[in-house]
mmCIF file of C-alpha atoms and ligand atoms in Angstrom:
data_model
loop_
_atom_site.group_PDB
_atom_site.id
_atom_site.type_symbol
_atom_site.label_atom_id
_atom_site.label_comp_id
_atom_site.label_asym_id
_atom_site.label_seq_id
_atom_site.Cartn_x
_atom_site.Cartn_y
_atom_site.Cartn_z
ATOM 1 C CA MET P 125 18.936 -12.866 -29.449
ATOM 2 C CA LYS P 126 15.192 -12.772 -28.863
ATOM 3 C CA LYS P 127 14.470 -12.133 -25.190
ATOM 4 C CA TRP P 128 12.226 -14.442 -23.245
ATOM 5 C CA TYR P 129 10.420 -14.308 -19.935
ATOM 6 C CA ALA P 130 8.385 -16.754 -17.861
ATOM 7 C CA VAL P 131 6.114 -17.286 -14.890
ATOM 8 C CA ILE P 132 6.781 -20.160 -12.489
ATOM 9 C CA GLY P 133 4.231 -21.609 -10.076
ATOM 10 C CA ASP P 134 2.139 -24.597 -9.096
ATOM 11 C CA PRO P 135 -0.538 -24.678 -10.439
ATOM 12 C CA ILE P 136 0.266 -22.540 -13.486
ATOM 13 C CA ALA P 137 -2.055 -23.601 -16.332
ATOM 14 C CA GLN P 138 -4.714 -21.034 -15.352
ATOM 15 C CA SER P 139 -2.276 -18.106 -15.257
ATOM 16 C CA MET P 140 -3.331 -15.106 -17.329
ATOM 17 C CA SER P 141 0.181 -13.618 -17.217
ATOM 18 C CA PRO P 142 1.451 -15.197 -20.477
ATOM 19 C CA ASP P 143 -1.421 -13.763 -22.549
ATOM 20 C CA MET P 144 -1.077 -10.385 -20.867
ATOM 21 C CA HIS P 145 2.677 -10.031 -21.413
ATOM 22 C CA GLU P 146 2.567 -11.449 -24.964
ATOM 23 C CA THR P 147 -0.111 -8.862 -25.808
ATOM 24 C CA TRP P 148 2.022 -6.061 -24.372
ATOM 25 C CA PHE P 149 5.116 -7.256 -26.279
ATOM 26 C CA ARG P 150 3.084 -7.258 -29.497
ATOM 27 C CA ASP P 151 1.411 -3.903 -28.861
ATOM 28 C CA ASN P 152 4.765 -2.250 -28.110
ATOM 29 C CA GLY P 153 6.684 -3.823 -30.995
ATOM 30 C CA ILE P 154 9.012 -5.717 -28.642
ATOM 31 C CA SER P 155 10.403 -8.994 -29.946
ATOM 32 C CA ALA P 156 10.126 -11.274 -26.893
ATOM 33 C CA SER P 157 8.105 -14.210 -25.544
ATOM 34 C CA TYR P 158 6.623 -15.137 -22.178
ATOM 35 C CA ILE P 159 5.870 -18.717 -21.182
ATOM 36 C CA PRO P 160 4.232 -20.465 -18.206
ATOM 37 C CA ILE P 161 6.401 -23.110 -16.482
ATOM 38 C CA HIS P 162 4.983 -25.594 -14.021
ATOM 39 C CA VAL P 163 7.450 -25.853 -11.134
ATOM 40 C CA LYS P 164 6.679 -27.996 -8.080
ATOM 41 C CA ALA P 165 7.998 -27.021 -4.657
ATOM 42 C CA ASP P 166 10.839 -29.571 -4.685
ATOM 43 C CA GLU P 167 11.937 -28.503 -8.185
ATOM 44 C CA LEU P 168 12.495 -24.830 -7.430
ATOM 45 C CA GLU P 169 16.293 -24.838 -7.178
ATOM 46 C CA ILE P 170 16.787 -26.735 -10.428
ATOM 47 C CA ALA P 171 14.199 -24.546 -12.123
ATOM 48 C CA VAL P 172 16.088 -21.373 -11.175
ATOM 49 C CA THR P 173 19.430 -22.849 -12.339
ATOM 50 C CA SER P 174 17.857 -23.982 -15.607
ATOM 51 C CA LEU P 175 16.142 -20.654 -16.321
ATOM 52 C CA LYS P 176 19.483 -18.910 -15.877
ATOM 53 C CA ARG P 177 21.419 -21.414 -18.017
ATOM 54 C CA LEU P 178 18.805 -21.240 -20.767
ATOM 55 C CA GLY P 179 19.140 -17.482 -20.983
ATOM 56 C CA CYS P 180 15.792 -16.435 -19.526
ATOM 57 C CA ASN P 181 15.820 -12.638 -19.110
ATOM 58 C CA GLY P 182 13.404 -12.510 -16.204
ATOM 59 C CA TRP P 183 10.418 -14.228 -14.686
ATOM 60 C CA ASN P 184 7.434 -13.812 -12.441
ATOM 61 C CA VAL P 185 7.045 -15.950 -9.354
ATOM 62 C CA THR P 186 3.672 -17.053 -8.096
ATOM 63 C CA VAL P 187 2.199 -19.411 -5.490
ATOM 64 C CA PRO P 188 3.875 -21.299 -3.769
ATOM 65 C CA HIS P 189 7.374 -19.994 -4.517
ATOM 66 C CA LYS P 190 7.327 -16.286 -3.607
ATOM 67 C CA THR P 191 9.207 -16.737 -0.326
ATOM 68 C CA ALA P 192 10.925 -20.060 -1.069
ATOM 69 C CA ILE P 193 12.823 -18.536 -4.011
ATOM 70 C CA ILE P 194 14.686 -16.001 -1.853
ATOM 71 C CA PRO P 195 17.771 -18.203 -1.091
ATOM 72 C CA TYR P 196 18.398 -18.522 -4.854
ATOM 73 C CA ILE P 197 18.220 -14.782 -5.544
ATOM 74 C CA ASP P 198 21.463 -12.736 -5.517
ATOM 75 C CA LYS P 199 20.046 -9.292 -4.714
ATOM 76 C CA LEU P 200 16.707 -8.170 -3.310
ATOM 77 C CA ASP P 201 15.216 -4.712 -3.564
ATOM 78 C CA GLU P 202 13.911 -3.103 -0.385
ATOM 79 C CA THR P 203 10.254 -4.011 -0.956
ATOM 80 C CA ALA P 204 10.999 -7.692 -1.575
ATOM 81 C CA ARG P 205 13.247 -7.768 1.490
ATOM 82 C CA ARG P 206 10.630 -6.137 3.678
ATOM 83 C CA MET P 207 7.888 -8.439 2.383
ATOM 84 C CA ASN P 208 10.124 -11.511 2.423
ATOM 85 C CA ALA P 209 8.589 -12.389 -0.937
ATOM 86 C CA VAL P 210 9.570 -12.012 -4.593
ATOM 87 C CA ASN P 211 7.153 -11.862 -7.529
ATOM 88 C CA THR P 212 9.540 -10.498 -10.186
ATOM 89 C CA VAL P 213 13.070 -11.588 -11.085
ATOM 90 C CA LYS P 214 15.271 -9.692 -13.508
ATOM 91 C CA VAL P 215 18.453 -11.292 -14.823
ATOM 92 C CA LEU P 216 21.062 -8.546 -15.017
ATOM 93 C CA GLU P 217 23.755 -8.318 -17.754
ATOM 94 C CA ASP P 218 26.333 -10.101 -15.592
ATOM 95 C CA GLY P 219 23.905 -12.902 -14.691
ATOM 96 C CA THR P 220 22.989 -11.512 -11.256
ATOM 97 C CA LEU P 221 19.437 -12.441 -10.228
ATOM 98 C CA TYR P 222 17.626 -9.358 -8.941
ATOM 99 C CA GLY P 223 14.439 -10.015 -6.950
ATOM 100 C CA MET P 224 11.646 -7.496 -6.611
ATOM 101 C CA ASN P 225 8.016 -7.370 -5.534
ATOM 102 C CA THR P 226 5.403 -5.393 -7.456
ATOM 103 C CA ASP P 227 2.255 -6.787 -5.777
ATOM 104 C CA GLY P 228 1.680 -4.041 -3.210
ATOM 105 C CA GLN P 229 2.468 -1.188 -5.548
ATOM 106 C CA GLY P 230 0.282 -2.865 -8.163
ATOM 107 C CA PHE P 231 -2.639 -2.685 -5.749
ATOM 108 C CA VAL P 232 -2.073 0.981 -4.906
ATOM 109 C CA ARG P 233 -1.797 1.910 -8.597
ATOM 110 C CA SER P 234 -5.030 0.127 -9.427
ATOM 111 C CA LEU P 235 -6.717 1.983 -6.585
ATOM 112 C CA GLN P 236 -5.308 5.319 -7.773
ATOM 113 C CA GLU P 237 -6.317 4.624 -11.367
ATOM 114 C CA GLU P 238 -9.909 4.029 -10.322
ATOM 115 C CA TYR P 239 -10.513 6.506 -7.500
ATOM 116 C CA GLU P 240 -9.342 9.932 -6.384
ATOM 117 C CA LEU P 241 -7.432 9.315 -3.182
ATOM 118 C CA GLY P 242 -7.258 12.465 -1.124
ATOM 119 C CA GLU P 243 -6.298 12.813 2.512
ATOM 120 C CA THR P 244 -9.996 12.336 3.115
ATOM 121 C CA ILE P 245 -9.666 8.595 2.757
ATOM 122 C CA GLY P 246 -8.964 8.298 6.491
ATOM 123 C CA ASP P 247 -8.710 5.001 8.325
ATOM 124 C CA VAL P 248 -7.944 1.805 6.439
ATOM 125 C CA LEU P 249 -9.084 -1.711 7.377
ATOM 126 C CA VAL P 250 -7.051 -4.596 5.964
ATOM 127 C CA ILE P 251 -8.738 -8.006 6.220
ATOM 128 C CA GLY P 252 -6.176 -10.823 6.397
ATOM 129 C CA ALA P 253 -2.651 -11.090 7.745
ATOM 130 C CA GLY P 254 -0.757 -13.070 5.108
ATOM 131 C CA GLY P 255 1.696 -12.124 2.372
ATOM 132 C CA ALA P 256 -0.845 -10.179 0.326
ATOM 133 C CA ALA P 257 -1.956 -8.140 3.353
ATOM 134 C CA SER P 258 1.606 -7.161 4.260
ATOM 135 C CA GLY P 259 2.630 -6.242 0.696
ATOM 136 C CA ILE P 260 -0.424 -4.082 0.173
ATOM 137 C CA SER P 261 -0.045 -2.440 3.565
ATOM 138 C CA PHE P 262 3.616 -1.523 2.966
ATOM 139 C CA ALA P 263 2.639 0.074 -0.330
ATOM 140 C CA LEU P 264 -0.303 1.922 1.264
ATOM 141 C CA GLU P 265 1.992 3.220 3.999
ATOM 142 C CA GLU P 266 4.540 4.307 1.396
ATOM 143 C CA ALA P 267 1.778 6.206 -0.427
ATOM 144 C CA GLY P 268 0.880 7.945 2.835
ATOM 145 C CA ILE P 269 -2.465 6.158 3.137
ATOM 146 C CA GLY P 270 -3.517 5.109 6.613
ATOM 147 C CA PRO P 271 -3.552 4.561 9.606
ATOM 148 C CA ILE P 272 -4.071 0.841 9.028
ATOM 149 C CA THR P 273 -6.075 -1.510 11.215
ATOM 150 C CA PHE P 274 -5.652 -5.250 10.626
ATOM 151 C CA THR P 275 -8.313 -7.857 11.226
ATOM 152 C CA ASN P 276 -7.876 -11.580 10.765
ATOM 153 C CA ARG P 277 -9.552 -14.917 11.533
ATOM 154 C CA THR P 278 -6.524 -15.713 13.716
ATOM 155 C CA PHE P 279 -6.352 -12.546 15.806
ATOM 156 C CA GLU P 280 -2.726 -13.136 16.977
ATOM 157 C CA LYS P 281 -1.563 -12.832 13.364
ATOM 158 C CA ALA P 282 -3.396 -9.516 12.956
ATOM 159 C CA LEU P 283 -1.643 -8.284 16.077
ATOM 160 C CA GLN P 284 1.719 -9.544 14.838
ATOM 161 C CA ILE P 285 1.449 -7.870 11.426
ATOM 162 C CA SER P 286 0.220 -4.597 12.973
ATOM 163 C CA LEU P 287 3.469 -4.323 14.964
ATOM 164 C CA GLY P 288 5.378 -3.782 11.711
ATOM 165 C CA PHE P 289 3.514 -0.521 11.043
ATOM 166 C CA SER P 290 4.037 2.665 12.985
ATOM 167 C CA SER P 291 0.320 3.440 12.996
ATOM 168 C CA GLY P 292 -0.858 -0.191 12.910
ATOM 169 C CA SER P 293 -3.496 -1.696 15.195
ATOM 170 C CA ALA P 294 -5.508 -4.910 15.305
ATOM 171 C CA LEU P 295 -9.141 -5.935 15.819
ATOM 172 C CA SER P 296 -10.983 -9.246 15.914
ATOM 173 C CA PHE P 297 -13.479 -9.887 13.078
ATOM 174 C CA LYS P 298 -16.307 -9.164 15.521
ATOM 175 C CA ASP P 299 -14.858 -5.834 16.671
ATOM 176 C CA ALA P 300 -13.976 -4.877 13.085
ATOM 177 C CA GLU P 301 -17.615 -5.414 12.099
ATOM 178 C CA LEU P 302 -18.759 -3.198 14.970
ATOM 179 C CA ALA P 303 -16.292 -0.430 14.004
ATOM 180 C CA ILE P 304 -16.690 -0.810 10.237
ATOM 181 C CA SER P 305 -18.410 2.540 9.642
ATOM 182 C CA LYS P 306 -15.258 4.480 10.558
ATOM 183 C CA PHE P 307 -13.124 3.141 7.720
ATOM 184 C CA GLY P 308 -12.719 5.035 4.432
ATOM 185 C CA LEU P 309 -10.959 2.170 2.686
ATOM 186 C CA ILE P 310 -11.398 -1.555 3.283
ATOM 187 C CA VAL P 311 -9.117 -4.108 1.598
ATOM 188 C CA GLN P 312 -10.089 -7.797 1.576
ATOM 189 C CA THR P 313 -6.942 -9.929 1.088
ATOM 190 C CA THR P 314 -8.018 -13.430 2.211
ATOM 191 C CA SER P 315 -8.963 -16.253 -0.143
ATOM 192 C CA VAL P 316 -12.575 -16.295 1.099
ATOM 193 C CA GLY P 317 -14.861 -16.047 -1.938
ATOM 194 C CA MET P 318 -12.269 -17.142 -4.511
ATOM 195 C CA ASN P 319 -13.190 -19.260 -7.546
ATOM 196 C CA PHE P 320 -16.642 -19.857 -6.051
ATOM 197 C CA ALA P 321 -14.912 -22.666 -4.100
ATOM 198 C CA GLN P 322 -14.832 -20.854 -0.784
ATOM 199 C CA SER P 323 -18.194 -19.168 -0.664
ATOM 200 C CA GLY P 324 -19.138 -16.694 1.987
ATOM 201 C CA ILE P 325 -17.561 -13.630 3.471
ATOM 202 C CA PRO P 326 -14.799 -13.141 6.044
ATOM 203 C CA LEU P 327 -16.906 -10.545 7.868
ATOM 204 C CA ASN P 328 -20.079 -8.612 7.178
ATOM 205 C CA PRO P 329 -19.460 -5.223 5.505
ATOM 206 C CA SER P 330 -23.117 -4.080 5.632
ATOM 207 C CA GLY P 331 -22.404 -1.401 8.248
ATOM 208 C CA ILE P 332 -20.013 0.611 6.056
ATOM 209 C CA THR P 333 -20.490 4.317 5.525
ATOM 210 C CA GLU P 334 -21.789 5.243 2.079
ATOM 211 C CA GLY P 335 -18.911 6.105 -0.269
ATOM 212 C CA THR P 336 -16.390 3.863 1.476
ATOM 213 C CA ILE P 337 -13.973 2.310 -1.017
ATOM 214 C CA VAL P 338 -14.055 -1.470 -0.681
ATOM 215 C CA ALA P 339 -11.431 -3.504 -2.535
ATOM 216 C CA ASP P 340 -11.116 -7.267 -2.856
ATOM 217 C CA ILE P 341 -7.916 -8.677 -4.364
ATOM 218 C CA ILE P 342 -9.861 -11.648 -5.783
ATOM 219 C CA TYR P 343 -10.703 -11.370 -9.494
ATOM 220 C CA ASN P 344 -12.469 -14.657 -10.079
ATOM 221 C CA PRO P 345 -15.368 -14.132 -9.581
ATOM 222 C CA LEU P 346 -15.211 -10.487 -10.637
ATOM 223 C CA GLU P 347 -17.614 -9.620 -7.843
ATOM 224 C CA THR P 348 -17.202 -11.634 -4.657
ATOM 225 C CA GLU P 349 -20.047 -11.825 -2.184
ATOM 226 C CA PHE P 350 -18.069 -9.416 -0.010
ATOM 227 C CA LEU P 351 -17.992 -6.851 -2.837
ATOM 228 C CA ARG P 352 -21.647 -7.403 -3.688
ATOM 229 C CA LEU P 353 -22.741 -6.729 -0.094
ATOM 230 C CA SER P 354 -20.431 -3.701 0.047
ATOM 231 C CA ARG P 355 -21.867 -2.311 -3.194
ATOM 232 C CA GLU P 356 -25.423 -2.851 -1.955
ATOM 233 C CA SER P 357 -24.483 -0.953 1.220
ATOM 234 C CA GLY P 358 -23.276 2.089 -0.750
ATOM 235 C CA GLY P 359 -19.608 1.182 -1.111
ATOM 236 C CA LYS P 360 -17.469 2.078 -4.125
ATOM 237 C CA ILE P 361 -15.992 -1.256 -5.073
ATOM 238 C CA LEU P 362 -12.812 -2.463 -6.751
ATOM 239 C CA ASN P 363 -12.050 -6.055 -7.722
ATOM 240 C CA GLY P 364 -8.630 -7.695 -8.111
ATOM 241 C CA VAL P 365 -8.255 -7.394 -11.893
ATOM 242 C CA GLY P 366 -6.565 -3.994 -11.578
ATOM 243 C CA MET P 367 -4.033 -5.243 -9.030
ATOM 244 C CA PHE P 368 -3.201 -8.239 -11.220
ATOM 245 C CA VAL P 369 -2.714 -6.067 -14.305
ATOM 246 C CA HIS P 370 -0.715 -3.380 -12.497
ATOM 247 C CA GLN P 371 1.681 -5.817 -10.783
ATOM 248 C CA GLY P 372 2.317 -7.251 -14.253
ATOM 249 C CA ALA P 373 2.735 -3.799 -15.789
ATOM 250 C CA LEU P 374 5.353 -2.929 -13.165
ATOM 251 C CA SER P 375 7.268 -6.164 -13.934
ATOM 252 C CA PHE P 376 7.007 -5.377 -17.657
ATOM 253 C CA LYS P 377 8.435 -1.888 -17.053
ATOM 254 C CA LEU P 378 11.319 -3.297 -14.975
ATOM 255 C CA TRP P 379 12.213 -5.720 -17.781
ATOM 256 C CA THR P 380 11.668 -3.569 -20.859
ATOM 257 C CA GLY P 381 11.625 0.052 -19.695
ATOM 258 C CA VAL P 382 8.197 0.413 -21.329
ATOM 259 C CA THR P 383 4.965 1.269 -19.475
ATOM 260 C CA PRO P 384 2.199 -0.818 -21.049
ATOM 261 C CA ASP P 385 -1.484 0.072 -21.440
ATOM 262 C CA THR P 386 -3.195 -1.040 -18.234
ATOM 263 C CA ARG P 387 -6.713 0.295 -18.864
ATOM 264 C CA LYS P 388 -7.157 -1.657 -22.076
ATOM 265 C CA MET P 389 -5.817 -4.813 -20.416
ATOM 266 C CA ILE P 390 -8.144 -4.466 -17.399
ATOM 267 C CA GLN P 391 -11.043 -4.083 -19.811
ATOM 268 C CA SER P 392 -10.071 -7.126 -21.839
ATOM 269 C CA ILE P 393 -9.465 -9.415 -18.834
ATOM 270 C CA SER P 394 -12.718 -8.283 -17.190
ATOM 271 C CA THR P 395 -14.629 -9.088 -20.374
ATOM 272 C CA LYS P 396 -12.972 -12.500 -20.572
ATOM 273 C CA LEU P 397 -13.715 -13.346 -16.933
ATOM 274 C CA GLY P 398 -17.214 -11.899 -17.093
ATOM 275 C CA GLY P 399 -18.041 -14.265 -19.925
ATOM 276 C CA ASN P 400 -17.231 -17.326 -17.822
HETATM 277 P P1 ATR M 221 -1.572 -14.694 0.895
HETATM 278 O O1 ATR M 221 -0.106 -14.690 0.621
HETATM 279 O O2 ATR M 221 -2.431 -14.852 -0.313
HETATM 280 O O3 ATR M 221 -1.986 -13.543 1.741
HETATM 281 P P2 ATR M 221 -1.504 -16.474 3.163
HETATM 282 O O4 ATR M 221 -0.208 -15.855 3.573
HETATM 283 O O5 ATR M 221 -1.616 -17.958 3.195
HETATM 284 O O6 ATR M 221 -1.862 -16.054 1.682
HETATM 285 O O7 ATR M 221 -2.675 -15.807 4.033
HETATM 286 C C1 ATR M 221 -3.993 -16.220 3.898
HETATM 287 C C2 ATR M 221 -4.922 -15.269 4.672
HETATM 288 O O8 ATR M 221 -6.272 -15.651 4.388
HETATM 289 C C3 ATR M 221 -4.767 -15.353 6.165
HETATM 290 O O9 ATR M 221 -5.033 -14.082 6.716
HETATM 291 C C4 ATR M 221 -5.859 -16.371 6.560
HETATM 292 O O10 ATR M 221 -6.320 -16.261 7.898
HETATM 293 P P3 ATR M 221 -5.585 -17.090 9.096
HETATM 294 O O11 ATR M 221 -4.356 -16.298 9.416
HETATM 295 O O12 ATR M 221 -6.569 -17.107 10.196
HETATM 296 O O13 ATR M 221 -5.277 -18.446 8.549
HETATM 297 C C5 ATR M 221 -6.944 -15.956 5.614
HETATM 298 N N1 ATR M 221 -7.940 -17.013 5.390
HETATM 299 C C6 ATR M 221 -7.814 -18.117 4.615
HETATM 300 N N2 ATR M 221 -8.952 -18.865 4.643
HETATM 301 C C7 ATR M 221 -9.837 -18.198 5.451
HETATM 302 C C8 ATR M 221 -11.177 -18.426 5.869
HETATM 303 N N3 ATR M 221 -11.865 -19.506 5.470
HETATM 304 N N4 ATR M 221 -11.771 -17.517 6.684
HETATM 305 C C9 ATR M 221 -11.096 -16.413 7.099
HETATM 306 N N5 ATR M 221 -9.825 -16.138 6.733
HETATM 307 C C10 ATR M 221 -9.194 -17.006 5.915
#
């Protein structure tokens, strides 16, 4: 039987995952489909039951279900357990639902694809203290990148998240701005600057040292104001397209065993978004 996959979320119409996975299926000669399914928060349980009954082979999970789906998952891998969030489900042969999370590793791969990451990268500043910040930080730690300092609008949350990391520490936005020149990698994980709806910057990156790598997980717009200021201050910048593509590529590999072409996909999505 033809295999099929899905992405569930609310909203879902804007998701670029269906196009991306359908392209990869086609390019790799795999007979399968991938569809977006709009699932509201109070419909999650029935959605999971239905996907299983209808023979779905696996699905991606996006906002707002990444944590809420956990009670309906049979087995979690270590990353999903540690993050308390699932973005990829694989339905095993015996019907077991296996939950994984490829977001953090997706970020690290996109970083590694773009820039040489030696030990010279030094201190890392993560802006934000939500799900994205923790996933990325676990993956950075796993890759041996750090120590990590967290900064967040609500300082208590930065402090809280930092306690989960052996080398973690926390700063207020103001203190992070003052210390910004010491960081070799800065990762912006908040929603500030997304979709042009929330304009502005979480903190001012103008004091960075030239050559600092500055990443923003937002991909629409391709260059947030935070990235623009960082670039103008001598930073090497990275937008969120790579993370999006790589988290998808890791899901694709878990489902099919095939590693898809990420560079071509990043190029194509960037062109599409740049034309907006
Ligand atoms: P995600 O899973 O995408 O990380 P989240 O868990 O809701 O989403 O976390 C959102 C992050 O964006 C938080 O760090 C939040 O800061 P607070 O903890 O202070 O709420 C941050 N954030 C959202 N809007 C912000 C804004 N206007 N200015 C600064 N930080 C903002």
